[in-house]
Tab-separated table of C-alpha atoms (C1' of nucleotides) in Angstrom:
chain	number	residue	atom	x	y	z
A	1	UNK	CA	15.587	15.306	-17.769
A	2	UNK	CA	17.061	17.506	-15.051
A	3	UNK	CA	14.016	18.226	-12.944
A	4	UNK	CA	14.590	19.547	-9.482
A	5	UNK	CA	12.456	20.078	-6.439
A	6	UNK	CA	14.524	22.999	-5.293
A	7	UNK	CA	13.283	26.195	-6.933
A	8	UNK	CA	15.696	26.252	-9.932
A	9	UNK	CA	15.684	30.065	-9.913
A	10	UNK	CA	13.066	30.660	-12.610
A	11	UNK	CA	13.234	28.371	-15.586
A	12	UNK	CA	9.644	27.530	-16.440
A	13	UNK	CA	6.916	29.989	-15.554
A	14	UNK	CA	3.979	27.754	-16.305
A	15	UNK	CA	1.285	27.335	-13.739
A	16	UNK	CA	-1.482	24.799	-13.385
A	17	UNK	CA	-4.952	24.716	-11.946
A	18	UNK	CA	-5.864	21.826	-9.734
A	19	UNK	CA	-8.020	20.335	-12.488
A	20	UNK	CA	-5.208	20.511	-15.018
A	21	UNK	CA	-2.808	18.722	-12.711
A	22	UNK	CA	-5.445	16.133	-11.892
A	23	UNK	CA	-6.037	15.323	-15.566
A	24	UNK	CA	-2.327	15.201	-16.294
A	25	UNK	CA	-1.648	12.660	-13.591
A	26	UNK	CA	-4.976	10.851	-13.715
A	27	UNK	CA	-5.914	11.560	-10.128
A	28	UNK	CA	-8.833	13.496	-8.690
A	29	UNK	CA	-8.631	17.054	-7.342
A	30	UNK	CA	-9.609	15.565	-3.997
A	31	UNK	CA	-6.408	13.521	-4.030
A	32	UNK	CA	-4.316	16.600	-4.741
A	33	UNK	CA	-5.941	18.551	-1.927
A	34	UNK	CA	-5.393	15.610	0.361
A	35	UNK	CA	-1.697	15.511	-0.488
A	36	UNK	CA	-1.475	19.186	0.356
A	37	UNK	CA	-3.169	18.569	3.678
A	38	UNK	CA	-0.582	15.856	4.331
A	39	UNK	CA	2.262	18.276	3.669
A	40	UNK	CA	3.331	16.903	0.292
A	41	UNK	CA	2.322	19.953	-1.723
A	42	UNK	CA	2.257	23.650	-0.954
A	43	UNK	CA	0.694	25.593	-3.818
A	44	UNK	CA	0.446	29.336	-4.103
A	45	UNK	CA	-2.902	30.974	-3.413
A	46	UNK	CA	-4.539	33.544	-5.623
A	47	UNK	CA	-7.599	34.693	-3.792
A	48	UNK	CA	-8.859	31.432	-2.528
A	49	UNK	CA	-7.902	29.266	-5.475
A	50	UNK	CA	-4.736	27.195	-5.656
A	51	UNK	CA	-2.055	27.857	-8.233
A	52	UNK	CA	0.487	25.140	-8.900
A	53	UNK	CA	4.014	25.684	-10.241
A	54	UNK	CA	6.651	23.380	-11.678
A	55	UNK	CA	7.887	22.598	-8.211
A	56	UNK	CA	4.482	21.268	-7.256
A	57	UNK	CA	4.162	19.261	-10.428
A	58	UNK	CA	7.506	17.584	-9.770
A	59	UNK	CA	6.548	16.896	-6.195
A	60	UNK	CA	3.303	15.312	-7.298
A	61	UNK	CA	5.164	13.205	-9.804
A	62	UNK	CA	7.554	12.052	-7.085
A	63	UNK	CA	4.641	11.321	-4.812
A	64	UNK	CA	2.865	9.121	-7.331
A	65	UNK	CA	6.095	7.314	-8.119
A	66	UNK	CA	6.486	6.573	-4.446
A	67	UNK	CA	2.925	5.321	-4.288
A	68	UNK	CA	3.505	2.929	-7.163
A	69	UNK	CA	6.315	1.455	-5.110
A	70	UNK	CA	4.101	1.027	-2.082
A	71	UNK	CA	5.456	3.885	0.001
A	72	UNK	CA	3.157	5.527	2.490
A	73	UNK	CA	2.512	9.235	2.176
A	74	UNK	CA	4.495	9.714	5.393
A	75	UNK	CA	7.530	8.017	3.856
A	76	UNK	CA	7.180	10.075	0.713
A	77	UNK	CA	6.981	13.240	2.760
A	78	UNK	CA	10.256	12.227	4.390
A	79	UNK	CA	11.953	11.894	1.026
A	80	UNK	CA	10.599	15.245	-0.094
A	81	UNK	CA	11.906	16.863	3.055
A	82	UNK	CA	15.289	15.259	2.457
A	83	UNK	CA	15.161	16.819	-0.945
A	84	UNK	CA	14.195	20.275	0.268
A	85	UNK	CA	16.491	20.506	3.273
A	86	UNK	CA	19.517	18.633	1.990
A	87	UNK	CA	22.007	21.528	2.025
A	88	UNK	CA	21.322	23.022	5.450
A	89	UNK	CA	21.911	21.668	8.902
A	90	UNK	CA	24.960	21.047	11.035
A	91	UNK	CA	27.436	18.206	10.706
A	92	UNK	CA	25.447	15.821	12.874
A	93	UNK	CA	22.285	16.415	10.848
A	94	UNK	CA	24.098	15.957	7.566
A	95	UNK	CA	25.636	12.686	8.703
A	96	UNK	CA	22.280	11.518	9.944
A	97	UNK	CA	20.794	12.347	6.566
A	98	UNK	CA	23.463	10.313	4.795
A	99	UNK	CA	22.531	7.408	7.047
A	100	UNK	CA	18.884	7.765	6.156
A	101	UNK	CA	19.790	7.904	2.484
A	102	UNK	CA	21.790	4.694	2.810
A	103	UNK	CA	18.816	3.051	4.461
A	104	UNK	CA	16.464	4.174	1.719
A	105	UNK	CA	18.889	2.710	-0.771
A	106	UNK	CA	18.828	-0.622	1.017
A	107	UNK	CA	15.051	-0.559	0.808
A	108	UNK	CA	15.207	0.017	-2.925
A	109	UNK	CA	17.752	-2.784	-3.346
A	110	UNK	CA	15.406	-5.120	-1.579
A	111	UNK	CA	12.587	-4.097	-3.859
A	112	UNK	CA	14.805	-4.830	-6.825
A	113	UNK	CA	15.369	-8.331	-5.461
A	114	UNK	CA	11.660	-8.781	-4.877
A	115	UNK	CA	10.885	-7.754	-8.410
A	116	UNK	CA	13.446	-10.164	-9.833
A	117	UNK	CA	12.019	-12.978	-7.732
A	118	UNK	CA	8.510	-12.191	-8.895
A	119	UNK	CA	9.649	-12.059	-12.496
A	120	UNK	CA	11.088	-15.554	-12.130
A	121	UNK	CA	7.842	-16.810	-10.692
A	122	UNK	CA	5.957	-15.300	-13.586
A	123	UNK	CA	8.431	-17.100	-15.851
A	124	UNK	CA	7.467	-20.364	-14.177
A	125	UNK	CA	3.772	-19.776	-14.595
A	126	UNK	CA	4.238	-18.761	-18.203
A	127	UNK	CA	6.288	-21.861	-18.946
A	128	UNK	CA	3.686	-24.195	-17.554
A	129	UNK	CA	0.998	-22.202	-19.244
A	130	UNK	CA	2.652	-22.480	-22.639
A	131	UNK	CA	3.221	-26.184	-22.192
A	132	UNK	CA	-0.454	-26.747	-21.527
A	133	UNK	CA	-1.368	-24.614	-24.472
A	134	UNK	CA	1.032	-26.480	-26.751
A	135	UNK	CA	-0.309	-29.845	-25.604
A	136	UNK	CA	-3.812	-28.606	-26.222
A	137	UNK	CA	-3.035	-27.347	-29.710
A	138	UNK	CA	-1.208	-30.585	-30.508
A	139	UNK	CA	-4.300	-32.568	-29.590
A	140	UNK	CA	-6.385	-30.236	-31.662
A	141	UNK	CA	-4.379	-30.781	-34.818
A	142	UNK	CA	-4.117	-34.522	-34.156
A	143	UNK	CA	-7.887	-34.802	-33.725
A	144	UNK	CA	-8.473	-32.820	-36.873
B	1	UNK	CA	16.348	-22.162	-4.936
B	2	UNK	CA	13.669	-24.052	-6.804
B	3	UNK	CA	10.675	-23.478	-4.579
B	4	UNK	CA	7.294	-24.177	-6.035
B	5	UNK	CA	3.757	-23.412	-5.026
B	6	UNK	CA	2.440	-26.506	-6.750
B	7	UNK	CA	2.664	-29.507	-4.400
B	8	UNK	CA	6.065	-30.862	-5.574
B	9	UNK	CA	4.900	-34.433	-4.800
B	10	UNK	CA	6.456	-34.829	-1.353
B	11	UNK	CA	9.913	-33.403	-0.957
B	12	UNK	CA	9.927	-31.780	2.451
B	13	UNK	CA	7.602	-33.151	5.068
B	14	UNK	CA	8.093	-30.402	7.608
B	15	UNK	CA	5.090	-28.721	9.100
B	16	UNK	CA	4.736	-25.484	11.011
B	17	UNK	CA	2.452	-24.144	13.685
B	18	UNK	CA	1.016	-20.703	13.183
B	19	UNK	CA	3.368	-19.311	15.830
B	20	UNK	CA	6.441	-20.783	14.163
B	21	UNK	CA	5.514	-19.283	10.810
B	22	UNK	CA	4.779	-15.960	12.456
B	23	UNK	CA	8.211	-15.811	14.095
B	24	UNK	CA	9.969	-16.884	10.924
B	25	UNK	CA	8.412	-14.117	8.872
B	26	UNK	CA	8.113	-11.543	11.618
B	27	UNK	CA	4.366	-11.169	11.387
B	28	UNK	CA	1.660	-11.876	13.954
B	29	UNK	CA	-0.553	-14.968	13.978
B	30	UNK	CA	-3.430	-12.588	13.429
B	31	UNK	CA	-1.933	-11.575	10.120
B	32	UNK	CA	-1.579	-15.187	9.038
B	33	UNK	CA	-5.178	-15.966	9.923
B	34	UNK	CA	-6.271	-12.886	8.068
B	35	UNK	CA	-4.422	-13.982	4.955
B	36	UNK	CA	-6.206	-17.314	5.167
B	37	UNK	CA	-9.531	-15.555	5.466
B	38	UNK	CA	-8.638	-13.598	2.342
B	39	UNK	CA	-7.927	-16.794	0.425
B	40	UNK	CA	-4.134	-16.519	0.351
B	41	UNK	CA	-3.461	-19.527	2.575
B	42	UNK	CA	-5.263	-22.800	3.080
B	43	UNK	CA	-3.622	-24.807	5.871
B	44	UNK	CA	-4.536	-28.307	6.916
B	45	UNK	CA	-6.605	-28.748	10.051
B	46	UNK	CA	-5.819	-31.190	12.828
B	47	UNK	CA	-8.702	-30.991	15.194
B	48	UNK	CA	-9.263	-27.282	15.241
B	49	UNK	CA	-5.648	-26.158	15.013
B	50	UNK	CA	-3.965	-25.170	11.791
B	51	UNK	CA	-1.045	-27.100	10.366
B	52	UNK	CA	1.091	-25.402	7.729
B	53	UNK	CA	3.145	-27.185	5.084
B	54	UNK	CA	5.877	-26.078	2.703
B	55	UNK	CA	3.280	-24.954	0.224
B	56	UNK	CA	1.829	-22.553	2.760
B	57	UNK	CA	5.232	-21.249	3.747
B	58	UNK	CA	6.041	-20.485	0.123
B	59	UNK	CA	2.709	-18.808	-0.362
B	60	UNK	CA	3.274	-16.656	2.683
B	61	UNK	CA	6.704	-15.733	1.431
B	62	UNK	CA	5.213	-14.741	-1.914
B	63	UNK	CA	2.519	-12.746	-0.168
B	64	UNK	CA	4.976	-10.724	1.888
B	65	UNK	CA	7.124	-10.120	-1.145
B	66	UNK	CA	4.080	-8.754	-2.920
B	67	UNK	CA	3.320	-6.528	0.029
B	68	UNK	CA	6.808	-5.072	-0.005
B	69	UNK	CA	6.130	-4.055	-3.576
B	70	UNK	CA	2.868	-2.389	-2.663
B	71	UNK	CA	0.490	-4.998	-4.045
B	72	UNK	CA	-2.905	-5.333	-2.439
B	73	UNK	CA	-3.884	-8.695	-1.024
B	74	UNK	CA	-6.412	-9.018	-3.837
B	75	UNK	CA	-3.675	-8.620	-6.427
B	76	UNK	CA	-1.473	-11.112	-4.635
B	77	UNK	CA	-4.332	-13.584	-4.534
B	78	UNK	CA	-4.606	-13.211	-8.289
B	79	UNK	CA	-0.961	-14.104	-8.751
B	80	UNK	CA	-1.300	-17.097	-6.447
B	81	UNK	CA	-4.285	-18.304	-8.393
B	82	UNK	CA	-2.341	-17.909	-11.597
B	83	UNK	CA	0.275	-20.050	-9.992
B	84	UNK	CA	-2.115	-22.732	-8.818
B	85	UNK	CA	-4.305	-22.970	-11.880
B	86	UNK	CA	-1.771	-22.405	-14.604
B	87	UNK	CA	-1.952	-25.828	-16.269
B	88	UNK	CA	-5.714	-26.262	-16.522
B	89	UNK	CA	-8.311	-24.469	-18.537
B	90	UNK	CA	-9.211	-24.304	-22.195
B	91	UNK	CA	-7.381	-22.428	-24.906
B	92	UNK	CA	-9.215	-19.188	-24.349
B	93	UNK	CA	-8.427	-19.250	-20.644
B	94	UNK	CA	-4.774	-20.041	-21.254
B	95	UNK	CA	-4.406	-17.202	-23.720
B	96	UNK	CA	-6.149	-14.874	-21.333
B	97	UNK	CA	-3.727	-15.938	-18.648
B	98	UNK	CA	-0.750	-15.200	-20.879
B	99	UNK	CA	-2.211	-11.739	-21.414
B	100	UNK	CA	-2.523	-11.210	-17.700
B	101	UNK	CA	1.047	-12.371	-17.214
B	102	UNK	CA	2.248	-9.898	-19.813
B	103	UNK	CA	0.396	-7.145	-18.003
B	104	UNK	CA	1.917	-8.102	-14.657
B	105	UNK	CA	5.314	-7.966	-16.317
B	106	UNK	CA	4.641	-4.467	-17.561
B	107	UNK	CA	3.768	-3.478	-14.026
B	108	UNK	CA	7.057	-4.854	-12.756
B	109	UNK	CA	8.962	-3.068	-15.522
B	110	UNK	CA	7.376	0.165	-14.487
B	111	UNK	CA	8.376	-0.442	-10.911
B	112	UNK	CA	11.927	-1.024	-12.057
B	113	UNK	CA	11.856	2.344	-13.793
B	114	UNK	CA	10.403	3.975	-10.701
B	115	UNK	CA	13.143	2.516	-8.555
B	116	UNK	CA	15.850	3.709	-10.905
B	117	UNK	CA	14.351	7.198	-10.933
B	118	UNK	CA	14.209	7.258	-7.157
B	119	UNK	CA	17.791	6.064	-6.931
B	120	UNK	CA	18.875	8.968	-9.104
B	121	UNK	CA	16.998	11.387	-6.902
B	122	UNK	CA	18.696	9.948	-3.866
B	123	UNK	CA	21.984	10.418	-5.712
B	124	UNK	CA	21.145	14.094	-6.119
B	125	UNK	CA	20.313	14.546	-2.477
B	126	UNK	CA	23.448	12.725	-1.430
B	127	UNK	CA	25.609	14.855	-3.691
B	128	UNK	CA	24.281	18.091	-2.306
B	129	UNK	CA	24.503	16.670	1.152
B	130	UNK	CA	28.160	15.725	0.767
B	131	UNK	CA	28.989	19.108	-0.709
B	132	UNK	CA	27.530	20.858	2.304
B	133	UNK	CA	29.350	18.515	4.617
B	134	UNK	CA	32.651	19.068	2.830
B	135	UNK	CA	32.210	22.820	2.935
B	136	UNK	CA	31.436	22.604	6.615
B	137	UNK	CA	34.453	20.456	7.386
B	138	UNK	CA	36.681	22.758	5.317
B	139	UNK	CA	35.551	25.726	7.391
B	140	UNK	CA	36.205	23.743	10.532
B	141	UNK	CA	39.822	22.967	9.650
B	142	UNK	CA	40.366	26.489	8.407
B	143	UNK	CA	39.064	27.966	11.659
B	144	UNK	CA	41.212	25.628	13.706
C	1	DG	C1'	-29.507	37.767	-14.581
C	2	DA	C1'	-29.633	33.012	-14.910
C	3	DT	C1'	-26.826	29.174	-16.072
C	4	DG	C1'	-22.872	26.389	-16.185
C	5	DA	C1'	-17.937	25.172	-15.376
C	6	DG	C1'	-14.556	25.023	-12.140
C	7	DC	C1'	-13.004	26.216	-7.880
C	8	DT	C1'	-13.550	26.282	-2.529
C	9	DT	C1'	-14.321	24.243	2.412
C	10	DG	C1'	-16.420	21.070	5.391
C	11	DA	C1'	-18.027	16.609	6.890
C	12	DC	C1'	-19.108	12.052	6.807
C	13	DG	C1'	-18.470	7.354	4.403
C	14	DT	C1'	-15.609	3.482	2.704
C	15	DT	C1'	-12.019	0.064	1.821
C	16	DT	C1'	-7.866	-2.274	3.186
C	17	DA	C1'	-5.130	-4.538	6.438
C	18	DC	C1'	-4.682	-5.609	10.151
C	19	DG	C1'	-4.580	-4.681	16.052
C	20	DT	C1'	-6.589	-5.855	20.261
C	21	DA	C1'	-9.311	-7.668	23.785
C	22	DA	C1'	-12.484	-11.426	25.474
C	23	DA	C1'	-13.561	-15.958	26.269
C	24	DG	C1'	-12.958	-20.684	25.418
C	25	DT	C1'	-10.162	-25.206	24.291
C	26	DA	C1'	-6.370	-28.652	24.381
C	27	DG	C1'	-2.109	-30.670	25.499
C	28	DA	C1'	2.282	-30.638	28.591
C	29	DC	C1'	4.109	-30.500	33.056
C	30	DC	C1'	4.384	-30.192	38.153
D	1	DG	C1'	-5.993	-31.238	39.393
D	2	DG	C1'	-4.134	-26.795	38.603
D	3	DT	C1'	-1.368	-23.919	35.784
D	4	DC	C1'	1.182	-22.653	31.431
D	5	DT	C1'	1.513	-22.123	26.794
D	6	DA	C1'	-0.192	-22.053	22.498
D	7	DC	C1'	-3.861	-22.349	19.956
D	8	DT	C1'	-8.980	-21.176	18.666
D	9	DT	C1'	-13.247	-17.951	17.363
D	10	DT	C1'	-15.831	-13.634	17.670
D	11	DA	C1'	-16.068	-9.016	17.624
D	12	DC	C1'	-15.074	-4.419	17.868
D	13	DG	C1'	-11.387	-0.745	16.961
D	14	DT	C1'	-8.199	1.799	13.959
D	15	DA	C1'	-4.967	4.175	10.632
D	16	DA	C1'	-4.302	5.355	5.872
D	17	DA	C1'	-5.959	7.140	1.674
D	18	DC	C1'	-8.952	8.745	-0.326
D	19	DG	C1'	-14.523	8.935	-2.230
D	20	DT	C1'	-18.671	11.323	-1.998
D	21	DC	C1'	-21.969	14.478	-1.098
D	22	DA	C1'	-23.406	19.343	0.309
D	23	DA	C1'	-23.302	24.163	0.041
D	24	DG	C1'	-21.227	28.185	-1.434
D	25	DC	C1'	-18.092	31.471	-4.398
D	26	DT	C1'	-16.655	33.405	-9.042
D	27	DC	C1'	-16.212	34.210	-13.545
D	28	DA	C1'	-17.617	33.848	-18.433
D	29	DT	C1'	-21.398	33.352	-21.525
D	30	DC	C1'	-26.084	33.317	-23.342
DNA sequence: GATGAGCTTGACGTTTACGTAAAGTAGACC
DNA sequence: GGTCTACTTTACGTAAACGTCAAGCTCATC
């Protein structure tokens, strides 16, 4: 449950290869490297190969969640940076961050509304669909 | 409230120019033409200029809602076609359509989960943010 | 020591969803 | 009749988010 992006001193010591992460999240290694290039991930290096920790796994998870909601990688990077730099900064920065947070919340609220609206429209389609099906089956049994 | 994509015999008789629609929805005419090209809109023609009816306005509204949720235009077109062709088709087609509807619903459910998760993460950030701010303000008043 | 699996860095290609500029048309107004 | 304004088509450009080779390293295994 309580996953965090901030280091969480040293709970889990597991590491992952890029291939492992890719299989886990059903993306390609290319995608993961691309996210790193875009500043969404920052894995350790051993020699020249990448080593991913819990922090990276959580970040990737957050990234893919954002993608499913239609966020751009730039927007997701913003959220991640909010996450990482929440505690520091002066008063003006902190207040600005609270503003940004409020705005993000408004965006999510709107998405909630959009989803509800779409659900209702699916209801409509399903209703009409079932009616047609019922009429069809009624004719079937009548003609039998 | 009860807007429909199916013709609704002839309730409103308003029409719109492409520019009017564009202003209403805060998109460019180019976007609207592109959506037509992609099979999402199908306006009447008077001479060579496009004339949009309620049906088109509702479709555009649905399209933009889909976009806000991260759907591709192809996916949105699917939904619109569901909407338009719901009542016709044989039994197999109708059952297939119900399956598709169920799948769309699962997608929306997942998005709901994603939104809730993101809201919690924003809660976390906000908490830490407020703590820092409080600490900062406390120091201020102490130093005064 | 060759072979394969999995990693690496480039570099170019591709799809989606438009933006933008060019050049022409059609009706309203002075 | 000229000038605006709003529309039209055609066509090329572009940003985002990867896909898809190519070529090379590295480590275990036969």
